[in-house]
């Protein structure tokens, strides 16, 4: 089980295997899970021009209060594409990526 939290501009947080990654700061990035087979990964990024990415089953990727922010969530389900995928973004010019079935 991994957890990574970082604060500051241009910061990055990475966590794998039941990982939780949180990055706060401009141009920051949070990545949880290294592959789509990782289970329960959470990535949260809070800032302008930031990115949150979560890979695995039961994953959640969240980016809040960011302009030009990106959120990515990838995983699998009964059709081997997705399981409980949730990707949402509350920012201007946001990019949301949901890969797989609903």
PDB file of N, CA and C in Angstrom:
ATOM      1  N   UNK A   1       0.844  -1.183   0.000  1.00  0.00           N
ATOM      2  CA  UNK A   1       0.000   0.000   0.000  1.00  0.00           C
ATOM      3  C   UNK A   1       0.881   1.236   0.000  1.00  0.00           C
ATOM      4  N   UNK A   2       0.629   2.128  -0.943  1.00  0.00           N
ATOM      5  CA  UNK A   2       1.442   3.326  -1.026  1.00  0.00           C
ATOM      6  C   UNK A   2       0.610   4.585  -0.906  1.00  0.00           C
ATOM      7  N   UNK A   3       1.200   5.611  -0.370  1.00  0.00           N
ATOM      8  CA  UNK A   3       0.562   6.919  -0.277  1.00  0.00           C
ATOM      9  C   UNK A   3       1.606   7.983  -0.543  1.00  0.00           C
ATOM     10  N   UNK A   4       1.252   8.981  -1.330  1.00  0.00           N
ATOM     11  CA  UNK A   4       2.179  10.064  -1.629  1.00  0.00           C
ATOM     12  C   UNK A   4       1.420  11.376  -1.590  1.00  0.00           C
ATOM     13  N   UNK A   5       1.927  12.326  -0.850  1.00  0.00           N
ATOM     14  CA  UNK A   5       1.315  13.648  -0.756  1.00  0.00           C
ATOM     15  C   UNK A   5       2.410  14.684  -0.950  1.00  0.00           C
ATOM     16  N   UNK A   6       2.148  15.654  -1.819  1.00  0.00           N
ATOM     17  CA  UNK A   6       3.137  16.702  -2.044  1.00  0.00           C
ATOM     18  C   UNK A   6       2.437  18.051  -2.130  1.00  0.00           C
ATOM     19  N   UNK A   7       3.091  19.085  -1.618  1.00  0.00           N
ATOM     20  CA  UNK A   7       2.568  20.443  -1.645  1.00  0.00           C
ATOM     21  C   UNK A   7       3.598  21.347  -2.298  1.00  0.00           C
ATOM     22  N   UNK A   8       3.148  22.236  -3.176  1.00  0.00           N
ATOM     23  CA  UNK A   8       4.074  23.171  -3.794  1.00  0.00           C
ATOM     24  C   UNK A   8       3.905  23.207  -5.298  1.00  0.00           C
ATOM     25  N   UNK A   9       4.365  24.288  -5.908  1.00  0.00           N
ATOM     26  CA  UNK A   9       4.272  24.448  -7.352  1.00  0.00           C
ATOM     27  C   UNK A   9       5.142  23.428  -8.068  1.00  0.00           C
ATOM     28  N   UNK A  10       4.685  23.012  -9.247  1.00  0.00           N
ATOM     29  CA  UNK A  10       5.407  22.055 -10.088  1.00  0.00           C
ATOM     30  C   UNK A  10       5.758  20.787  -9.331  1.00  0.00           C
ATOM     31  N   UNK A  11       4.870  20.344  -8.461  1.00  0.00           N
ATOM     32  CA  UNK A  11       5.126  19.154  -7.654  1.00  0.00           C
ATOM     33  C   UNK A  11       4.466  17.929  -8.268  1.00  0.00           C
ATOM     34  N   UNK A  12       4.881  16.757  -7.819  1.00  0.00           N
ATOM     35  CA  UNK A  12       4.351  15.505  -8.345  1.00  0.00           C
ATOM     36  C   UNK A  12       4.226  14.496  -7.216  1.00  0.00           C
ATOM     37  N   UNK A  13       3.125  13.728  -7.233  1.00  0.00           N
ATOM     38  CA  UNK A  13       2.919  12.675  -6.244  1.00  0.00           C
ATOM     39  C   UNK A  13       2.577  11.391  -6.974  1.00  0.00           C
ATOM     40  N   UNK A  14       3.240  10.299  -6.628  1.00  0.00           N
ATOM     41  CA  UNK A  14       3.018   9.011  -7.272  1.00  0.00           C
ATOM     42  C   UNK A  14       2.828   7.943  -6.204  1.00  0.00           C
ATOM     43  N   UNK A  15       1.788   7.122  -6.353  1.00  0.00           N
ATOM     44  CA  UNK A  15       1.549   6.019  -5.421  1.00  0.00           C
ATOM     45  C   UNK A  15       1.105   4.796  -6.210  1.00  0.00           C
ATOM     46  N   UNK A  16       1.503   3.603  -5.767  1.00  0.00           N
ATOM     47  CA  UNK A  16       1.128   2.368  -6.447  1.00  0.00           C
ATOM     48  C   UNK A  16       0.541   1.371  -5.459  1.00  0.00           C
ATOM     49  N   UNK A  17      -0.218   0.386  -5.992  1.00  0.00           N
ATOM     50  CA  UNK A  17      -0.788  -0.702  -5.191  1.00  0.00           C
ATOM     51  C   UNK A  17      -1.591  -0.192  -3.996  1.00  0.00           C
ATOM     52  N   UNK A  18      -2.881  -0.069  -4.173  1.00  0.00           N
ATOM     53  CA  UNK A  18      -3.767   0.533  -3.171  1.00  0.00           C
ATOM     54  C   UNK A  18      -3.292   1.936  -2.848  1.00  0.00           C
ATOM     55  N   UNK A  19      -2.849   2.653  -3.868  1.00  0.00           N
ATOM     56  CA  UNK A  19      -2.193   3.936  -3.659  1.00  0.00           C
ATOM     57  C   UNK A  19      -3.136   5.115  -3.623  1.00  0.00           C
ATOM     58  N   UNK A  20      -2.736   6.106  -2.866  1.00  0.00           N
ATOM     59  CA  UNK A  20      -3.417   7.389  -2.819  1.00  0.00           C
ATOM     60  C   UNK A  20      -2.373   8.460  -3.089  1.00  0.00           C
ATOM     61  N   UNK A  21      -2.588   9.249  -4.127  1.00  0.00           N
ATOM     62  CA  UNK A  21      -1.647  10.307  -4.475  1.00  0.00           C
ATOM     63  C   UNK A  21      -2.379  11.639  -4.494  1.00  0.00           C
ATOM     64  N   UNK A  22      -1.824  12.623  -3.812  1.00  0.00           N
ATOM     65  CA  UNK A  22      -2.425  13.951  -3.753  1.00  0.00           C
ATOM     66  C   UNK A  22      -1.343  14.982  -4.039  1.00  0.00           C
ATOM     67  N   UNK A  23      -1.604  15.873  -4.980  1.00  0.00           N
ATOM     68  CA  UNK A  23      -0.667  16.945  -5.305  1.00  0.00           C
ATOM     69  C   UNK A  23      -1.401  18.279  -5.239  1.00  0.00           C
ATOM     70  N   UNK A  24      -0.805  19.251  -4.561  1.00  0.00           N
ATOM     71  CA  UNK A  24      -1.398  20.573  -4.420  1.00  0.00           C
ATOM     72  C   UNK A  24      -0.371  21.605  -4.852  1.00  0.00           C
ATOM     73  N   UNK A  25      -0.699  22.414  -5.847  1.00  0.00           N
ATOM     74  CA  UNK A  25       0.217  23.435  -6.331  1.00  0.00           C
ATOM     75  C   UNK A  25       0.091  23.595  -7.832  1.00  0.00           C
ATOM     76  N   UNK A  26       0.468  24.763  -8.350  1.00  0.00           N
ATOM     77  CA  UNK A  26       0.399  25.011  -9.783  1.00  0.00           C
ATOM     78  C   UNK A  26       1.282  24.042 -10.549  1.00  0.00           C
ATOM     79  N   UNK A  27       0.819  23.602 -11.694  1.00  0.00           N
ATOM     80  CA  UNK A  27       1.550  22.676 -12.558  1.00  0.00           C
ATOM     81  C   UNK A  27       1.918  21.391 -11.823  1.00  0.00           C
ATOM     82  N   UNK A  28       1.060  20.941 -10.928  1.00  0.00           N
ATOM     83  CA  UNK A  28       1.336  19.724 -10.166  1.00  0.00           C
ATOM     84  C   UNK A  28       0.651  18.526 -10.802  1.00  0.00           C
ATOM     85  N   UNK A  29       1.081  17.326 -10.434  1.00  0.00           N
ATOM     86  CA  UNK A  29       0.519  16.096 -10.983  1.00  0.00           C
ATOM     87  C   UNK A  29       0.408  15.050  -9.888  1.00  0.00           C
ATOM     88  N   UNK A  30      -0.681  14.290  -9.913  1.00  0.00           N
ATOM     89  CA  UNK A  30      -0.870  13.192  -8.968  1.00  0.00           C
ATOM     90  C   UNK A  30      -1.180  11.935  -9.760  1.00  0.00           C
ATOM     91  N   UNK A  31      -0.446  10.870  -9.526  1.00  0.00           N
ATOM     92  CA  UNK A  31      -0.641   9.606 -10.224  1.00  0.00           C
ATOM     93  C   UNK A  31      -0.763   8.484  -9.198  1.00  0.00           C
ATOM     94  N   UNK A  32      -1.822   7.700  -9.295  1.00  0.00           N
ATOM     95  CA  UNK A  32      -2.008   6.568  -8.385  1.00  0.00           C
ATOM     96  C   UNK A  32      -2.166   5.308  -9.214  1.00  0.00           C
ATOM     97  N   UNK A  33      -1.367   4.301  -8.938  1.00  0.00           N
ATOM     98  CA  UNK A  33      -1.407   3.060  -9.708  1.00  0.00           C
ATOM     99  C   UNK A  33      -0.483   3.124 -10.898  1.00  0.00           C
ATOM    100  N   UNK A  34       0.165   2.007 -11.202  1.00  0.00           N
ATOM    101  CA  UNK A  34       1.098   1.979 -12.326  1.00  0.00           C
ATOM    102  C   UNK A  34       0.541   1.233 -13.519  1.00  0.00           C
ATOM    103  N   UNK A  35      -0.532   0.492 -13.331  1.00  0.00           N
ATOM    104  CA  UNK A  35      -1.121  -0.290 -14.419  1.00  0.00           C
ATOM    105  C   UNK A  35      -2.614  -0.420 -14.185  1.00  0.00           C
ATOM    106  N   UNK A  36      -3.335  -0.825 -15.208  1.00  0.00           N
ATOM    107  CA  UNK A  36      -4.774  -0.977 -15.088  1.00  0.00           C
ATOM    108  C   UNK A  36      -5.147  -2.127 -14.167  1.00  0.00           C
ATOM    109  N   UNK A  37      -4.197  -2.944 -13.769  1.00  0.00           N
ATOM    110  CA  UNK A  37      -4.491  -4.068 -12.879  1.00  0.00           C
ATOM    111  C   UNK A  37      -4.373  -3.681 -11.406  1.00  0.00           C
ATOM    112  N   UNK A  38      -3.833  -2.502 -11.101  1.00  0.00           N
ATOM    113  CA  UNK A  38      -3.784  -2.054  -9.710  1.00  0.00           C
ATOM    114  C   UNK A  38      -5.198  -1.849  -9.199  1.00  0.00           C
ATOM    115  N   UNK A  39      -5.426  -2.171  -7.933  1.00  0.00           N
ATOM    116  CA  UNK A  39      -6.766  -2.090  -7.355  1.00  0.00           C
ATOM    117  C   UNK A  39      -6.877  -0.891  -6.417  1.00  0.00           C
ATOM    118  N   UNK A  40      -7.987  -0.199  -6.531  1.00  0.00           N
ATOM    119  CA  UNK A  40      -8.315   0.951  -5.695  1.00  0.00           C
ATOM    120  C   UNK A  40      -7.203   1.987  -5.636  1.00  0.00           C
ATOM    121  N   UNK A  41      -7.054   2.718  -6.696  1.00  0.00           N
ATOM    122  CA  UNK A  41      -6.107   3.823  -6.756  1.00  0.00           C
ATOM    123  C   UNK A  41      -6.873   5.138  -6.724  1.00  0.00           C
ATOM    124  N   UNK A  42      -6.378   6.094  -5.991  1.00  0.00           N
ATOM    125  CA  UNK A  42      -6.997   7.412  -5.904  1.00  0.00           C
ATOM    126  C   UNK A  42      -5.939   8.458  -6.206  1.00  0.00           C
ATOM    127  N   UNK A  43      -6.229   9.368  -7.113  1.00  0.00           N
ATOM    128  CA  UNK A  43      -5.319  10.471  -7.413  1.00  0.00           C
ATOM    129  C   UNK A  43      -6.095  11.774  -7.318  1.00  0.00           C
ATOM    130  N   UNK A  44      -5.562  12.734  -6.621  1.00  0.00           N
ATOM    131  CA  UNK A  44      -6.203  14.039  -6.485  1.00  0.00           C
ATOM    132  C   UNK A  44      -5.184  15.132  -6.717  1.00  0.00           C
ATOM    133  N   UNK A  45      -5.531  16.084  -7.558  1.00  0.00           N
ATOM    134  CA  UNK A  45      -4.644  17.202  -7.846  1.00  0.00           C
ATOM    135  C   UNK A  45      -5.446  18.489  -7.699  1.00  0.00           C
ATOM    136  N   UNK A  46      -4.909  19.445  -6.961  1.00  0.00           N
ATOM    137  CA  UNK A  46      -5.631  20.684  -6.679  1.00  0.00           C
ATOM    138  C   UNK A  46      -4.743  21.856  -7.062  1.00  0.00           C
ATOM    139  N   UNK A  47      -5.020  22.494  -8.194  1.00  0.00           N
ATOM    140  CA  UNK A  47      -4.246  23.658  -8.625  1.00  0.00           C
ATOM    141  C   UNK A  47      -4.543  23.984 -10.074  1.00  0.00           C
ATOM    142  N   UNK A  48      -3.989  25.102 -10.550  1.00  0.00           N
ATOM    143  CA  UNK A  48      -4.087  25.452 -11.957  1.00  0.00           C
ATOM    144  C   UNK A  48      -3.151  24.590 -12.786  1.00  0.00           C
ATOM    145  N   UNK A  49      -3.584  24.274 -14.010  1.00  0.00           N
ATOM    146  CA  UNK A  49      -2.743  23.546 -14.959  1.00  0.00           C
ATOM    147  C   UNK A  49      -2.180  22.271 -14.346  1.00  0.00           C
ATOM    148  N   UNK A  50      -2.997  21.563 -13.564  1.00  0.00           N
ATOM    149  CA  UNK A  50      -2.548  20.358 -12.880  1.00  0.00           C
ATOM    150  C   UNK A  50      -3.204  19.121 -13.481  1.00  0.00           C
ATOM    151  N   UNK A  51      -2.759  17.960 -13.064  1.00  0.00           N
ATOM    152  CA  UNK A  51      -3.231  16.707 -13.646  1.00  0.00           C
ATOM    153  C   UNK A  51      -3.381  15.644 -12.567  1.00  0.00           C
ATOM    154  N   UNK A  52      -4.481  14.892 -12.634  1.00  0.00           N
ATOM    155  CA  UNK A  52      -4.706  13.763 -11.733  1.00  0.00           C
ATOM    156  C   UNK A  52      -4.978  12.529 -12.572  1.00  0.00           C
ATOM    157  N   UNK A  53      -4.305  11.439 -12.293  1.00  0.00           N
ATOM    158  CA  UNK A  53      -4.459  10.211 -13.069  1.00  0.00           C
ATOM    159  C   UNK A  53      -4.555   9.028 -12.121  1.00  0.00           C
ATOM    160  N   UNK A  54      -5.560   8.169 -12.337  1.00  0.00           N
ATOM    161  CA  UNK A  54      -5.723   6.965 -11.523  1.00  0.00           C
ATOM    162  C   UNK A  54      -5.897   5.768 -12.439  1.00  0.00           C
ATOM    163  N   UNK A  55      -5.094   4.744 -12.230  1.00  0.00           N
ATOM    164  CA  UNK A  55      -5.172   3.520 -13.023  1.00  0.00           C
ATOM    165  C   UNK A  55      -5.502   2.356 -12.109  1.00  0.00           C
ATOM    166  N   UNK A  56      -6.385   1.468 -12.543  1.00  0.00           N
ATOM    167  CA  UNK A  56      -6.721   0.292 -11.754  1.00  0.00           C
ATOM    168  C   UNK A  56      -8.215   0.111 -11.588  1.00  0.00           C
ATOM    169  N   UNK A  57      -8.614  -0.891 -10.836  1.00  0.00           N
ATOM    170  CA  UNK A  57     -10.020  -1.160 -10.584  1.00  0.00           C
ATOM    171  C   UNK A  57     -10.486  -0.340  -9.392  1.00  0.00           C
ATOM    172  N   UNK A  58     -11.732   0.119  -9.448  1.00  0.00           N
ATOM    173  CA  UNK A  58     -12.276   0.908  -8.365  1.00  0.00           C
ATOM    174  C   UNK A  58     -11.538   2.214  -8.150  1.00  0.00           C
ATOM    175  N   UNK A  59     -11.069   2.812  -9.243  1.00  0.00           N
ATOM    176  CA  UNK A  59     -10.221   3.986  -9.129  1.00  0.00           C
ATOM    177  C   UNK A  59     -11.026   5.276  -9.208  1.00  0.00           C
ATOM    178  N   UNK A  60     -10.467   6.331  -8.629  1.00  0.00           N
ATOM    179  CA  UNK A  60     -11.082   7.650  -8.666  1.00  0.00           C
ATOM    180  C   UNK A  60      -9.997   8.676  -8.969  1.00  0.00           C
ATOM    181  N   UNK A  61     -10.230   9.512  -9.953  1.00  0.00           N
ATOM    182  CA  UNK A  61      -9.307  10.600 -10.258  1.00  0.00           C
ATOM    183  C   UNK A  61     -10.069  11.911 -10.108  1.00  0.00           C
ATOM    184  N   UNK A  62      -9.537  12.819  -9.340  1.00  0.00           N
ATOM    185  CA  UNK A  62     -10.241  14.062  -9.041  1.00  0.00           C
ATOM    186  C   UNK A  62      -9.309  15.245  -9.225  1.00  0.00           C
ATOM    187  N   UNK A  63      -9.785  16.268  -9.913  1.00  0.00           N
ATOM    188  CA  UNK A  63      -9.042  17.519  -9.991  1.00  0.00           C
ATOM    189  C   UNK A  63     -10.013  18.643  -9.664  1.00  0.00           C
ATOM    190  N   UNK A  64      -9.700  19.445  -8.680  1.00  0.00           N
ATOM    191  CA  UNK A  64     -10.606  20.493  -8.229  1.00  0.00           C
ATOM    192  C   UNK A  64      -9.961  21.870  -8.364  1.00  0.00           C
ATOM    193  N   UNK A  65     -10.775  22.837  -8.701  1.00  0.00           N
ATOM    194  CA  UNK A  65     -10.379  24.244  -8.695  1.00  0.00           C
ATOM    195  C   UNK A  65      -9.213  24.544  -9.623  1.00  0.00           C
ATOM    196  N   UNK A  66      -9.085  23.842 -10.710  1.00  0.00           N
ATOM    197  CA  UNK A  66      -7.961  24.080 -11.604  1.00  0.00           C
ATOM    198  C   UNK A  66      -8.399  24.483 -12.999  1.00  0.00           C
ATOM    199  N   UNK A  67      -7.791  25.510 -13.557  1.00  0.00           N
ATOM    200  CA  UNK A  67      -7.980  25.829 -14.957  1.00  0.00           C
ATOM    201  C   UNK A  67      -6.975  25.023 -15.757  1.00  0.00           C
ATOM    202  N   UNK A  68      -7.333  24.669 -16.982  1.00  0.00           N
ATOM    203  CA  UNK A  68      -6.479  23.826 -17.826  1.00  0.00           C
ATOM    204  C   UNK A  68      -6.095  22.538 -17.102  1.00  0.00           C
ATOM    205  N   UNK A  69      -7.010  22.010 -16.306  1.00  0.00           N
ATOM    206  CA  UNK A  69      -6.727  20.812 -15.513  1.00  0.00           C
ATOM    207  C   UNK A  69      -7.114  19.555 -16.278  1.00  0.00           C
ATOM    208  N   UNK A  70      -6.470  18.457 -15.953  1.00  0.00           N
ATOM    209  CA  UNK A  70      -6.732  17.187 -16.627  1.00  0.00           C
ATOM    210  C   UNK A  70      -7.017  16.109 -15.593  1.00  0.00           C
ATOM    211  N   UNK A  71      -7.952  15.223 -15.933  1.00  0.00           N
ATOM    212  CA  UNK A  71      -8.276  14.084 -15.083  1.00  0.00           C
ATOM    213  C   UNK A  71      -8.322  12.843 -15.952  1.00  0.00           C
ATOM    214  N   UNK A  72      -7.643  11.793 -15.551  1.00  0.00           N
ATOM    215  CA  UNK A  72      -7.645  10.534 -16.289  1.00  0.00           C
ATOM    216  C   UNK A  72      -7.980   9.391 -15.333  1.00  0.00           C
ATOM    217  N   UNK A  73      -8.860   8.490 -15.765  1.00  0.00           N
ATOM    218  CA  UNK A  73      -9.147   7.289 -14.981  1.00  0.00           C
ATOM    219  C   UNK A  73      -9.279   6.119 -15.945  1.00  0.00           C
ATOM    220  N   UNK A  74      -8.538   5.072 -15.714  1.00  0.00           N
ATOM    221  CA  UNK A  74      -8.553   3.899 -16.592  1.00  0.00           C
ATOM    222  C   UNK A  74      -8.715   2.636 -15.760  1.00  0.00           C
ATOM    223  N   UNK A  75      -9.424   1.650 -16.278  1.00  0.00           N
ATOM    224  CA  UNK A  75      -9.591   0.404 -15.535  1.00  0.00           C
ATOM    225  C   UNK A  75     -10.380  -0.643 -16.302  1.00  0.00           C
ATOM    226  N   UNK A  76     -10.904  -1.633 -15.578  1.00  0.00           N
ATOM    227  CA  UNK A  76     -11.587  -2.751 -16.220  1.00  0.00           C
ATOM    228  C   UNK A  76     -12.947  -3.006 -15.591  1.00  0.00           C
ATOM    229  N   UNK A  77     -13.840  -3.646 -16.329  1.00  0.00           N
ATOM    230  CA  UNK A  77     -15.123  -4.057 -15.777  1.00  0.00           C
ATOM    231  C   UNK A  77     -15.485  -5.437 -16.283  1.00  0.00           C
ATOM    232  N   UNK A  78     -16.755  -5.785 -16.268  1.00  0.00           N
ATOM    233  CA  UNK A  78     -17.182  -7.099 -16.735  1.00  0.00           C
ATOM    234  C   UNK A  78     -16.797  -7.339 -18.184  1.00  0.00           C
ATOM    235  N   UNK A  79     -16.670  -6.256 -18.946  1.00  0.00           N
ATOM    236  CA  UNK A  79     -16.267  -6.377 -20.342  1.00  0.00           C
ATOM    237  C   UNK A  79     -14.764  -6.171 -20.512  1.00  0.00           C
ATOM    238  N   UNK A  80     -14.041  -6.198 -19.412  1.00  0.00           N
ATOM    239  CA  UNK A  80     -12.578  -6.018 -19.404  1.00  0.00           C
ATOM    240  C   UNK A  80     -12.163  -4.634 -19.883  1.00  0.00           C
ATOM    241  N   UNK A  81     -13.030  -3.654 -19.634  1.00  0.00           N
ATOM    242  CA  UNK A  81     -12.670  -2.281 -19.968  1.00  0.00           C
ATOM    243  C   UNK A  81     -12.688  -1.354 -18.748  1.00  0.00           C
ATOM    244  N   UNK A  82     -13.659  -1.495 -17.880  1.00  0.00           N
ATOM    245  CA  UNK A  82     -13.845  -0.565 -16.767  1.00  0.00           C
ATOM    246  C   UNK A  82     -14.480  -1.214 -15.552  1.00  0.00           C
ATOM    247  N   UNK A  83     -14.092  -0.794 -14.360  1.00  0.00           N
ATOM    248  CA  UNK A  83     -14.799  -1.170 -13.138  1.00  0.00           C
ATOM    249  C   UNK A  83     -15.002   0.067 -12.291  1.00  0.00           C
ATOM    250  N   UNK A  84     -16.245   0.445 -12.042  1.00  0.00           N
ATOM    251  CA  UNK A  84     -16.555   1.583 -11.174  1.00  0.00           C
ATOM    252  C   UNK A  84     -15.713   2.808 -11.507  1.00  0.00           C
ATOM    253  N   UNK A  85     -15.659   3.146 -12.778  1.00  0.00           N
ATOM    254  CA  UNK A  85     -14.839   4.274 -13.219  1.00  0.00           C
ATOM    255  C   UNK A  85     -15.506   5.592 -12.868  1.00  0.00           C
ATOM    256  N   UNK A  86     -14.751   6.490 -12.291  1.00  0.00           N
ATOM    257  CA  UNK A  86     -15.249   7.821 -11.988  1.00  0.00           C
ATOM    258  C   UNK A  86     -14.172   8.831 -12.316  1.00  0.00           C
ATOM    259  N   UNK A  87     -14.479   9.765 -13.196  1.00  0.00           N
ATOM    260  CA  UNK A  87     -13.544  10.835 -13.513  1.00  0.00           C
ATOM    261  C   UNK A  87     -14.335  12.127 -13.581  1.00  0.00           C
ATOM    262  N   UNK A  88     -13.990  13.079 -12.772  1.00  0.00           N
ATOM    263  CA  UNK A  88     -14.676  14.357 -12.860  1.00  0.00           C
ATOM    264  C   UNK A  88     -13.707  15.493 -12.610  1.00  0.00           C
ATOM    265  N   UNK A  89     -14.072  16.643 -13.158  1.00  0.00           N
ATOM    266  CA  UNK A  89     -13.194  17.797 -13.100  1.00  0.00           C
ATOM    267  C   UNK A  89     -14.053  19.041 -12.942  1.00  0.00           C
ATOM    268  N   UNK A  90     -13.706  19.916 -12.027  1.00  0.00           N
ATOM    269  CA  UNK A  90     -14.422  21.171 -11.868  1.00  0.00           C
ATOM    270  C   UNK A  90     -13.450  22.309 -12.109  1.00  0.00           C
ATOM    271  N   UNK A  91     -13.221  22.643 -13.356  1.00  0.00           N
ATOM    272  CA  UNK A  91     -12.295  23.711 -13.705  1.00  0.00           C
ATOM    273  C   UNK A  91     -12.573  24.194 -15.113  1.00  0.00           C
ATOM    274  N   UNK A  92     -11.961  25.296 -15.497  1.00  0.00           N
ATOM    275  CA  UNK A  92     -12.104  25.820 -16.842  1.00  0.00           C
ATOM    276  C   UNK A  92     -11.194  25.061 -17.796  1.00  0.00           C
ATOM    277  N   UNK A  93     -11.644  24.887 -19.021  1.00  0.00           N
ATOM    278  CA  UNK A  93     -10.854  24.201 -20.046  1.00  0.00           C
ATOM    279  C   UNK A  93     -10.404  22.827 -19.575  1.00  0.00           C
ATOM    280  N   UNK A  94     -11.252  22.158 -18.805  1.00  0.00           N
ATOM    281  CA  UNK A  94     -10.849  20.867 -18.271  1.00  0.00           C
ATOM    282  C   UNK A  94     -10.879  19.787 -19.348  1.00  0.00           C
ATOM    283  N   UNK A  95     -10.104  18.752 -19.146  1.00  0.00           N
ATOM    284  CA  UNK A  95     -10.063  17.586 -20.014  1.00  0.00           C
ATOM    285  C   UNK A  95     -10.446  16.384 -19.172  1.00  0.00           C
ATOM    286  N   UNK A  96     -11.508  15.686 -19.585  1.00  0.00           N
ATOM    287  CA  UNK A  96     -11.925  14.498 -18.845  1.00  0.00           C
ATOM    288  C   UNK A  96     -11.770  13.288 -19.747  1.00  0.00           C
ATOM    289  N   UNK A  97     -11.161  12.262 -19.250  1.00  0.00           N
ATOM    290  CA  UNK A  97     -10.959  11.042 -20.013  1.00  0.00           C
ATOM    291  C   UNK A  97     -11.509   9.870 -19.232  1.00  0.00           C
ATOM    292  N   UNK A  98     -12.488   9.188 -19.812  1.00  0.00           N
ATOM    293  CA  UNK A  98     -12.987   7.941 -19.245  1.00  0.00           C
ATOM    294  C   UNK A  98     -12.704   6.873 -20.282  1.00  0.00           C
ATOM    295  N   UNK A  99     -11.888   5.936 -19.947  1.00  0.00           N
ATOM    296  CA  UNK A  99     -11.480   4.906 -20.892  1.00  0.00           C
ATOM    297  C   UNK A  99     -12.210   3.623 -20.557  1.00  0.00           C
ATOM    298  N   UNK A 100     -13.004   3.102 -21.494  1.00  0.00           N
ATOM    299  CA  UNK A 100     -13.709   1.843 -21.277  1.00  0.00           C
ATOM    300  C   UNK A 100     -15.206   2.021 -21.239  1.00  0.00           C
ATOM    301  N   UNK A 101     -15.890   0.951 -20.852  1.00  0.00           N
ATOM    302  CA  UNK A 101     -17.349   0.948 -20.794  1.00  0.00           C
ATOM    303  C   UNK A 101     -17.818   1.598 -19.511  1.00  0.00           C
ATOM    304  N   UNK A 102     -19.127   1.879 -19.438  1.00  0.00           N
ATOM    305  CA  UNK A 102     -19.664   2.532 -18.252  1.00  0.00           C
ATOM    306  C   UNK A 102     -20.063   1.545 -17.200  1.00  0.00           C
TER     307      UNK A 102
END
